[in-house]
């Protein structure tokens, strides 16, 4: 199940006997465990009914799980970084696997066990297979664009603020899809708004820290509009913040690839919803990307894209230096776009 299904089940009062929390979205994973604790553990008696273990042996795990809850219905046992399931760990011990696997088939109704791993678990391991058969795996993969916008709107609502679809899309576009960073920026927004309830795109621009991807998009936006001073100022901001120039070059290449293919799709009269899917961009950025692509014809954008590809290829071969590669790429693009 994904995390949305887990939260819905928890809200409905459905609690499994065991779970495996895995996936790269650590903030929401932490919130899921926090919510599970709040649902399972009696208020004021949390410490008496919560046991956290670090890669325990079977006897330790079973002893914790068999302990009856104190003045409550359930005990929660959290097993962190279990070597039988986490990636990059030691080889499996067959007797240990069998002992834990056997116990998981008859967990007492008074206990809920959560295996909690950072990142992805190792799907090749036997314990993972068993938990998958029990439908106990909760996937905390990074949110897609639609999920992220929905999550941002719900989170801001809990802060007493309102994000409409346009503003939520702008927030995700500006900050990125990392839930922890989004939460941090939303708290800044809530404080900035004071008594106001509605969040506008202008509020987001005034307060929120731009992601590298957003800044590169704005660089390209300024460059295609002929605002080179703005474009290079944004690039300097990235470099001063410690961003790697080779990474910036890769993002420039990606953006000009999108612009070229967007121009092709526009000439083919492709529907906007299909454009987002074909280009791998969020639906709320389609209109802004179209505006960029309209500035130049398809051949000009293809020249820019091809030149960037060739430049990056020669850079990776070591034929040209990495120093100032992003700045040089921007200058080359300007010559191509303006026909100099």
Tab-separated table of C-alpha atoms in Angstrom:
chain	number	residue	atom	x	y	z
A	1	UNK	CA	0.000	0.000	0.000
A	2	UNK	CA	1.103	3.571	-0.461
A	3	UNK	CA	1.147	6.098	2.360
A	4	UNK	CA	-2.222	7.577	1.382
A	5	UNK	CA	-3.935	4.206	1.832
A	6	UNK	CA	-2.165	3.770	5.173
A	7	UNK	CA	-3.312	7.168	6.483
A	8	UNK	CA	-6.884	6.532	5.320
A	9	UNK	CA	-6.950	3.140	7.062
A	10	UNK	CA	-5.485	4.642	10.231
A	11	UNK	CA	-8.102	7.390	10.206
A	12	UNK	CA	-10.804	4.739	9.897
A	13	UNK	CA	-9.354	2.909	12.908
A	14	UNK	CA	-7.925	-0.043	10.975
A	15	UNK	CA	-4.556	-1.041	12.449
A	16	UNK	CA	-2.515	-3.966	11.130
A	17	UNK	CA	-0.564	-6.393	13.275
A	18	UNK	CA	2.707	-5.460	11.533
A	19	UNK	CA	4.088	-3.027	8.970
A	20	UNK	CA	7.223	-2.362	6.987
A	21	UNK	CA	7.794	1.364	6.417
A	22	UNK	CA	10.123	1.875	3.429
A	23	UNK	CA	10.825	4.537	0.822
A	24	UNK	CA	12.773	7.737	0.256
A	25	UNK	CA	10.183	10.203	1.576
A	26	UNK	CA	11.472	10.308	5.146
A	27	UNK	CA	9.367	13.196	6.452
A	28	UNK	CA	6.024	11.586	5.654
A	29	UNK	CA	7.360	8.262	6.934
A	30	UNK	CA	8.161	9.907	10.257
A	31	UNK	CA	4.707	11.487	10.355
A	32	UNK	CA	3.111	8.092	9.687
A	33	UNK	CA	4.917	6.568	12.662
A	34	UNK	CA	3.956	9.559	14.818
A	35	UNK	CA	0.287	9.205	13.831
A	36	UNK	CA	0.372	5.457	14.446
A	37	UNK	CA	1.776	6.050	17.933
A	38	UNK	CA	-0.955	8.591	18.652
A	39	UNK	CA	-3.609	6.128	17.492
A	40	UNK	CA	-2.277	3.053	19.293
A	41	UNK	CA	-0.748	4.306	22.536
A	42	UNK	CA	-2.806	5.593	25.478
A	43	UNK	CA	-2.262	9.295	26.180
A	44	UNK	CA	0.179	9.793	29.012
A	45	UNK	CA	1.358	6.180	28.867
A	46	UNK	CA	3.238	6.296	25.578
A	47	UNK	CA	6.639	5.418	27.034
A	48	UNK	CA	5.176	2.467	28.943
A	49	UNK	CA	3.778	0.907	25.770
A	50	UNK	CA	6.380	1.766	23.156
A	51	UNK	CA	9.546	-0.279	22.601
A	52	UNK	CA	12.141	0.791	20.028
A	53	UNK	CA	14.781	-1.732	18.997
A	54	UNK	CA	17.830	-1.437	16.738
A	55	UNK	CA	18.371	-4.578	14.624
A	56	UNK	CA	17.371	-6.952	17.449
A	57	UNK	CA	17.931	-10.694	17.600
A	58	UNK	CA	14.756	-12.834	17.509
A	59	UNK	CA	14.613	-13.407	21.279
A	60	UNK	CA	14.746	-9.671	22.035
A	61	UNK	CA	12.092	-8.862	19.437
A	62	UNK	CA	9.762	-11.639	20.603
A	63	UNK	CA	10.190	-10.719	24.269
A	64	UNK	CA	9.228	-7.103	23.526
A	65	UNK	CA	6.253	-8.140	21.406
A	66	UNK	CA	4.971	-10.595	24.025
A	67	UNK	CA	4.987	-8.005	26.815
A	68	UNK	CA	1.411	-7.063	27.642
A	69	UNK	CA	0.420	-3.408	27.253
A	70	UNK	CA	0.137	-1.303	30.413
A	71	UNK	CA	-3.366	0.105	30.933
A	72	UNK	CA	-4.084	0.019	27.223
A	73	UNK	CA	-5.154	-2.265	24.401
A	74	UNK	CA	-1.946	-2.348	22.371
A	75	UNK	CA	1.810	-2.222	22.609
A	76	UNK	CA	3.869	-0.817	19.739
A	77	UNK	CA	7.256	-2.327	18.889
A	78	UNK	CA	9.377	-0.352	16.401
A	79	UNK	CA	12.283	-2.244	14.840
A	80	UNK	CA	14.761	0.092	13.158
A	81	UNK	CA	17.242	-0.930	10.439
A	82	UNK	CA	16.675	-4.665	10.763
A	83	UNK	CA	19.578	-6.375	8.971
A	84	UNK	CA	17.182	-9.034	7.646
A	85	UNK	CA	15.411	-6.472	5.529
A	86	UNK	CA	17.500	-3.306	5.132
A	87	UNK	CA	19.618	-2.745	2.028
A	88	UNK	CA	23.398	-2.977	2.176
A	89	UNK	CA	23.502	-5.125	5.256
A	90	UNK	CA	25.147	-8.406	6.185
A	91	UNK	CA	24.103	-11.750	4.725
A	92	UNK	CA	20.970	-13.410	6.058
A	93	UNK	CA	21.172	-15.903	8.902
A	94	UNK	CA	18.695	-18.663	8.043
A	95	UNK	CA	17.847	-19.535	11.662
A	96	UNK	CA	17.255	-15.871	12.528
A	97	UNK	CA	15.033	-15.371	9.472
A	98	UNK	CA	13.020	-18.484	10.265
A	99	UNK	CA	12.556	-17.516	13.924
A	100	UNK	CA	11.239	-14.032	13.116
A	101	UNK	CA	9.210	-15.205	10.125
A	102	UNK	CA	7.550	-17.873	12.265
A	103	UNK	CA	6.701	-15.367	14.983
A	104	UNK	CA	5.154	-12.938	12.488
A	105	UNK	CA	2.553	-15.565	11.630
A	106	UNK	CA	1.077	-15.424	15.161
A	107	UNK	CA	1.644	-11.923	16.574
A	108	UNK	CA	-0.641	-11.410	19.595
A	109	UNK	CA	-3.582	-9.017	19.032
A	110	UNK	CA	-2.194	-6.796	21.796
A	111	UNK	CA	0.936	-5.947	19.735
A	112	UNK	CA	1.710	-3.992	16.573
A	113	UNK	CA	5.206	-4.370	15.099
A	114	UNK	CA	6.694	-1.774	12.729
A	115	UNK	CA	9.872	-2.493	10.765
A	116	UNK	CA	11.261	0.964	9.938
A	117	UNK	CA	14.078	1.353	7.399
A	118	UNK	CA	15.673	4.438	5.890
A	119	UNK	CA	15.185	4.472	2.142
A	120	UNK	CA	14.176	1.280	0.367
A	121	UNK	CA	14.316	-2.152	1.927
A	122	UNK	CA	15.926	-5.065	0.097
A	123	UNK	CA	13.130	-6.744	-1.829
A	124	UNK	CA	15.234	-9.863	-2.427
A	125	UNK	CA	15.251	-10.900	1.208
A	126	UNK	CA	12.946	-13.564	2.624
A	127	UNK	CA	11.490	-11.403	5.382
A	128	UNK	CA	10.533	-8.781	2.792
A	129	UNK	CA	8.724	-11.448	0.774
A	130	UNK	CA	6.809	-12.581	3.843
A	131	UNK	CA	5.759	-9.029	4.739
A	132	UNK	CA	4.677	-8.441	1.158
A	133	UNK	CA	2.428	-11.529	1.303
A	134	UNK	CA	0.882	-10.129	4.495
A	135	UNK	CA	0.212	-6.796	2.690
A	136	UNK	CA	2.233	-5.139	5.442
A	137	UNK	CA	4.501	-2.970	3.280
A	138	UNK	CA	3.797	0.771	3.295
A	139	UNK	CA	5.571	2.556	0.448
A	140	UNK	CA	6.841	6.067	1.110
A	141	UNK	CA	8.191	6.813	-2.353
A	142	UNK	CA	8.547	10.480	-3.332
A	143	UNK	CA	5.187	12.025	-4.165
A	144	UNK	CA	4.243	12.718	-7.764
A	145	UNK	CA	3.115	16.205	-8.766
A	146	UNK	CA	-0.596	15.627	-8.173
A	147	UNK	CA	-0.006	13.981	-4.773
A	148	UNK	CA	2.358	16.758	-3.760
A	149	UNK	CA	-0.105	19.525	-4.635
A	150	UNK	CA	-2.882	17.730	-2.741
A	151	UNK	CA	-0.631	17.174	0.290
A	152	UNK	CA	0.447	20.827	0.307
A	153	UNK	CA	-3.161	22.038	0.234
A	154	UNK	CA	-4.164	19.731	3.102
A	155	UNK	CA	-1.125	20.717	5.172
A	156	UNK	CA	-1.752	24.440	4.717
A	157	UNK	CA	-5.416	23.890	5.628
A	158	UNK	CA	-4.322	22.367	8.927
A	159	UNK	CA	-2.292	25.551	9.502
A	160	UNK	CA	-5.459	27.604	9.014
A	161	UNK	CA	-4.471	28.829	5.529
A	162	UNK	CA	-5.939	28.229	2.089
A	163	UNK	CA	-4.058	27.243	-1.074
A	164	UNK	CA	-6.017	27.048	-4.314
A	165	UNK	CA	-4.840	24.740	-7.081
A	166	UNK	CA	-2.840	27.418	-8.892
A	167	UNK	CA	-1.030	28.590	-5.759
A	168	UNK	CA	-0.339	25.008	-4.643
A	169	UNK	CA	1.152	24.197	-8.025
A	170	UNK	CA	3.285	27.330	-7.862
A	171	UNK	CA	4.499	26.359	-4.392
A	172	UNK	CA	5.532	22.866	-5.505
A	173	UNK	CA	7.163	24.288	-8.640
A	174	UNK	CA	9.109	26.830	-6.552
A	175	UNK	CA	10.209	24.659	-3.628
A	176	UNK	CA	10.261	21.138	-5.084
A	177	UNK	CA	8.598	17.931	-3.928
A	178	UNK	CA	10.613	17.136	-0.808
A	179	UNK	CA	7.982	17.042	1.953
A	180	UNK	CA	10.307	18.238	4.727
A	181	UNK	CA	11.373	21.303	2.719
A	182	UNK	CA	7.796	21.979	1.683
A	183	UNK	CA	6.637	21.849	5.288
A	184	UNK	CA	9.397	24.256	6.292
A	185	UNK	CA	8.424	26.729	3.571
A	186	UNK	CA	4.723	26.416	4.399
A	187	UNK	CA	5.455	27.321	8.015
A	188	UNK	CA	7.300	30.416	6.768
A	189	UNK	CA	4.298	31.271	4.595
A	190	UNK	CA	1.839	30.859	7.467
A	191	UNK	CA	3.935	33.179	9.627
A	192	UNK	CA	4.298	35.711	6.801
A	193	UNK	CA	0.543	35.837	6.149
A	194	UNK	CA	-0.284	36.583	9.807
A	195	UNK	CA	-4.100	37.064	9.829
A	196	UNK	CA	-4.584	36.584	6.094
A	197	UNK	CA	-5.951	33.197	5.045
A	198	UNK	CA	-5.509	33.006	1.269
A	199	UNK	CA	-2.022	32.238	-0.074
A	200	UNK	CA	-1.172	33.854	-3.412
A	201	UNK	CA	1.664	33.093	-5.850
A	202	UNK	CA	3.085	36.517	-4.963
A	203	UNK	CA	3.312	35.468	-1.310
A	204	UNK	CA	5.219	32.341	-2.342
A	205	UNK	CA	7.649	34.373	-4.452
A	206	UNK	CA	8.198	36.784	-1.565
A	207	UNK	CA	8.958	34.197	1.122
A	208	UNK	CA	9.890	30.773	-0.219
A	209	UNK	CA	13.374	29.553	-1.110
A	210	UNK	CA	13.608	28.464	-4.735
A	211	UNK	CA	14.813	24.975	-5.621
A	212	UNK	CA	17.705	24.587	-8.061
A	213	UNK	CA	15.291	23.296	-10.723
A	214	UNK	CA	13.052	26.327	-10.278
A	215	UNK	CA	16.009	28.722	-10.497
A	216	UNK	CA	17.251	27.090	-13.719
A	217	UNK	CA	13.738	27.376	-15.175
A	218	UNK	CA	13.765	31.085	-14.308
A	219	UNK	CA	17.237	31.424	-15.860
A	220	UNK	CA	15.952	29.979	-19.117
A	221	UNK	CA	12.811	32.109	-18.862
A	222	UNK	CA	14.953	35.235	-18.572
A	223	UNK	CA	17.329	34.170	-21.341
A	224	UNK	CA	14.642	33.415	-23.933
A	225	UNK	CA	13.072	36.788	-23.065
A	226	UNK	CA	16.383	38.510	-23.769
A	227	UNK	CA	16.993	39.421	-20.107
A	228	UNK	CA	20.564	38.208	-19.870
A	229	UNK	CA	21.451	40.296	-16.831
A	230	UNK	CA	18.692	38.568	-14.884
A	231	UNK	CA	19.676	35.138	-16.208
A	232	UNK	CA	23.320	35.524	-15.196
A	233	UNK	CA	22.356	37.002	-11.819
A	234	UNK	CA	20.335	33.850	-11.111
A	235	UNK	CA	23.278	31.717	-12.188
A	236	UNK	CA	25.601	33.619	-9.849
A	237	UNK	CA	23.130	33.025	-7.006
A	238	UNK	CA	23.266	29.292	-7.681
A	239	UNK	CA	27.064	29.216	-7.754
A	240	UNK	CA	27.333	31.278	-4.560
A	241	UNK	CA	24.963	28.865	-2.809
A	242	UNK	CA	27.387	26.024	-3.619
A	243	UNK	CA	25.551	24.448	-6.547
A	244	UNK	CA	27.775	22.390	-8.834
A	245	UNK	CA	28.181	23.962	-12.281
A	246	UNK	CA	28.069	20.562	-14.005
A	247	UNK	CA	24.703	19.904	-12.360
A	248	UNK	CA	23.447	23.295	-13.513
A	249	UNK	CA	24.585	22.428	-17.039
A	250	UNK	CA	22.649	19.132	-16.858
A	251	UNK	CA	19.513	20.996	-15.776
A	252	UNK	CA	19.976	23.518	-18.590
A	253	UNK	CA	20.220	20.657	-21.063
A	254	UNK	CA	17.035	19.113	-19.648
A	255	UNK	CA	15.144	22.395	-19.903
A	256	UNK	CA	16.164	23.044	-23.509
A	257	UNK	CA	15.272	19.456	-24.398
A	258	UNK	CA	11.809	20.103	-22.949
A	259	UNK	CA	11.536	23.397	-24.850
A	260	UNK	CA	12.439	21.790	-28.169
A	261	UNK	CA	9.993	18.920	-27.720
A	262	UNK	CA	7.327	21.303	-26.442
A	263	UNK	CA	7.665	23.327	-29.638
A	264	UNK	CA	7.244	20.140	-31.664
A	265	UNK	CA	4.140	19.136	-29.703
A	266	UNK	CA	2.658	22.615	-30.082
A	267	UNK	CA	3.055	22.450	-33.854
A	268	UNK	CA	1.398	19.030	-33.799
A	269	UNK	CA	-1.487	20.514	-31.746
A	270	UNK	CA	-1.065	18.001	-28.946
A	271	UNK	CA	-3.561	18.512	-26.056
A	272	UNK	CA	-1.952	20.120	-22.953
A	273	UNK	CA	-2.713	17.170	-20.674
A	274	UNK	CA	-0.835	14.877	-23.059
A	275	UNK	CA	2.048	17.359	-23.247
A	276	UNK	CA	2.642	17.055	-19.510
A	277	UNK	CA	2.697	13.284	-19.710
A	278	UNK	CA	4.929	13.097	-22.784
A	279	UNK	CA	7.434	15.655	-21.492
A	280	UNK	CA	7.501	14.395	-17.907
A	281	UNK	CA	6.603	17.792	-16.444
A	282	UNK	CA	3.845	18.707	-13.965
A	283	UNK	CA	0.566	19.877	-15.543
A	284	UNK	CA	0.796	23.269	-13.839
A	285	UNK	CA	4.067	24.090	-15.661
A	286	UNK	CA	2.751	23.359	-19.182
A	287	UNK	CA	1.522	26.906	-19.806
A	288	UNK	CA	4.779	28.527	-18.656
A	289	UNK	CA	6.845	26.136	-20.777
A	290	UNK	CA	4.666	26.901	-23.805
A	291	UNK	CA	5.334	30.603	-23.312
A	292	UNK	CA	9.080	29.941	-23.382
A	293	UNK	CA	8.870	27.682	-26.439
A	294	UNK	CA	6.890	30.267	-28.448
A	295	UNK	CA	9.846	32.662	-28.374
A	296	UNK	CA	11.766	30.685	-31.045
A	297	UNK	CA	11.050	28.358	-33.917
A	298	UNK	CA	11.692	24.633	-33.742
A	299	UNK	CA	14.979	24.741	-35.702
A	300	UNK	CA	16.474	27.371	-33.409
A	301	UNK	CA	15.556	25.413	-30.292
A	302	UNK	CA	16.941	22.237	-31.852
A	303	UNK	CA	20.240	24.016	-32.503
A	304	UNK	CA	20.407	25.134	-28.877
A	305	UNK	CA	19.581	21.647	-27.591
A	306	UNK	CA	22.089	19.928	-29.898
A	307	UNK	CA	24.836	22.374	-28.962
A	308	UNK	CA	24.234	21.793	-25.245
A	309	UNK	CA	24.318	18.033	-25.745
A	310	UNK	CA	27.599	18.263	-27.624
A	311	UNK	CA	29.055	20.626	-25.001
A	312	UNK	CA	28.105	18.305	-22.124
A	313	UNK	CA	29.448	15.262	-24.006
A	314	UNK	CA	32.838	16.903	-24.565
A	315	UNK	CA	32.883	18.045	-20.926
A	316	UNK	CA	32.317	14.493	-19.673
A	317	UNK	CA	35.079	13.241	-21.984
A	318	UNK	CA	37.467	15.696	-20.373
A	319	UNK	CA	38.042	17.551	-23.642
A	320	UNK	CA	36.980	20.876	-22.118
A	321	UNK	CA	37.448	22.125	-18.525
A	322	UNK	CA	34.660	22.161	-15.932
A	323	UNK	CA	35.575	25.647	-14.750
A	324	UNK	CA	32.824	28.110	-15.672
A	325	UNK	CA	31.098	25.465	-17.808
A	326	UNK	CA	27.604	26.736	-16.915
A	327	UNK	CA	28.546	30.339	-17.722
A	328	UNK	CA	30.120	29.297	-21.036
A	329	UNK	CA	27.038	27.258	-21.909
A	330	UNK	CA	24.801	30.276	-21.275
A	331	UNK	CA	26.969	32.427	-23.551
A	332	UNK	CA	26.860	29.794	-26.303
A	333	UNK	CA	23.074	29.621	-25.977
A	334	UNK	CA	22.764	33.370	-26.300
A	335	UNK	CA	24.755	33.332	-29.545
A	336	UNK	CA	22.534	30.588	-30.969
A	337	UNK	CA	19.224	32.084	-29.864
A	338	UNK	CA	20.019	35.557	-31.155
A	339	UNK	CA	21.674	34.296	-34.330
A	340	UNK	CA	25.005	35.957	-33.520
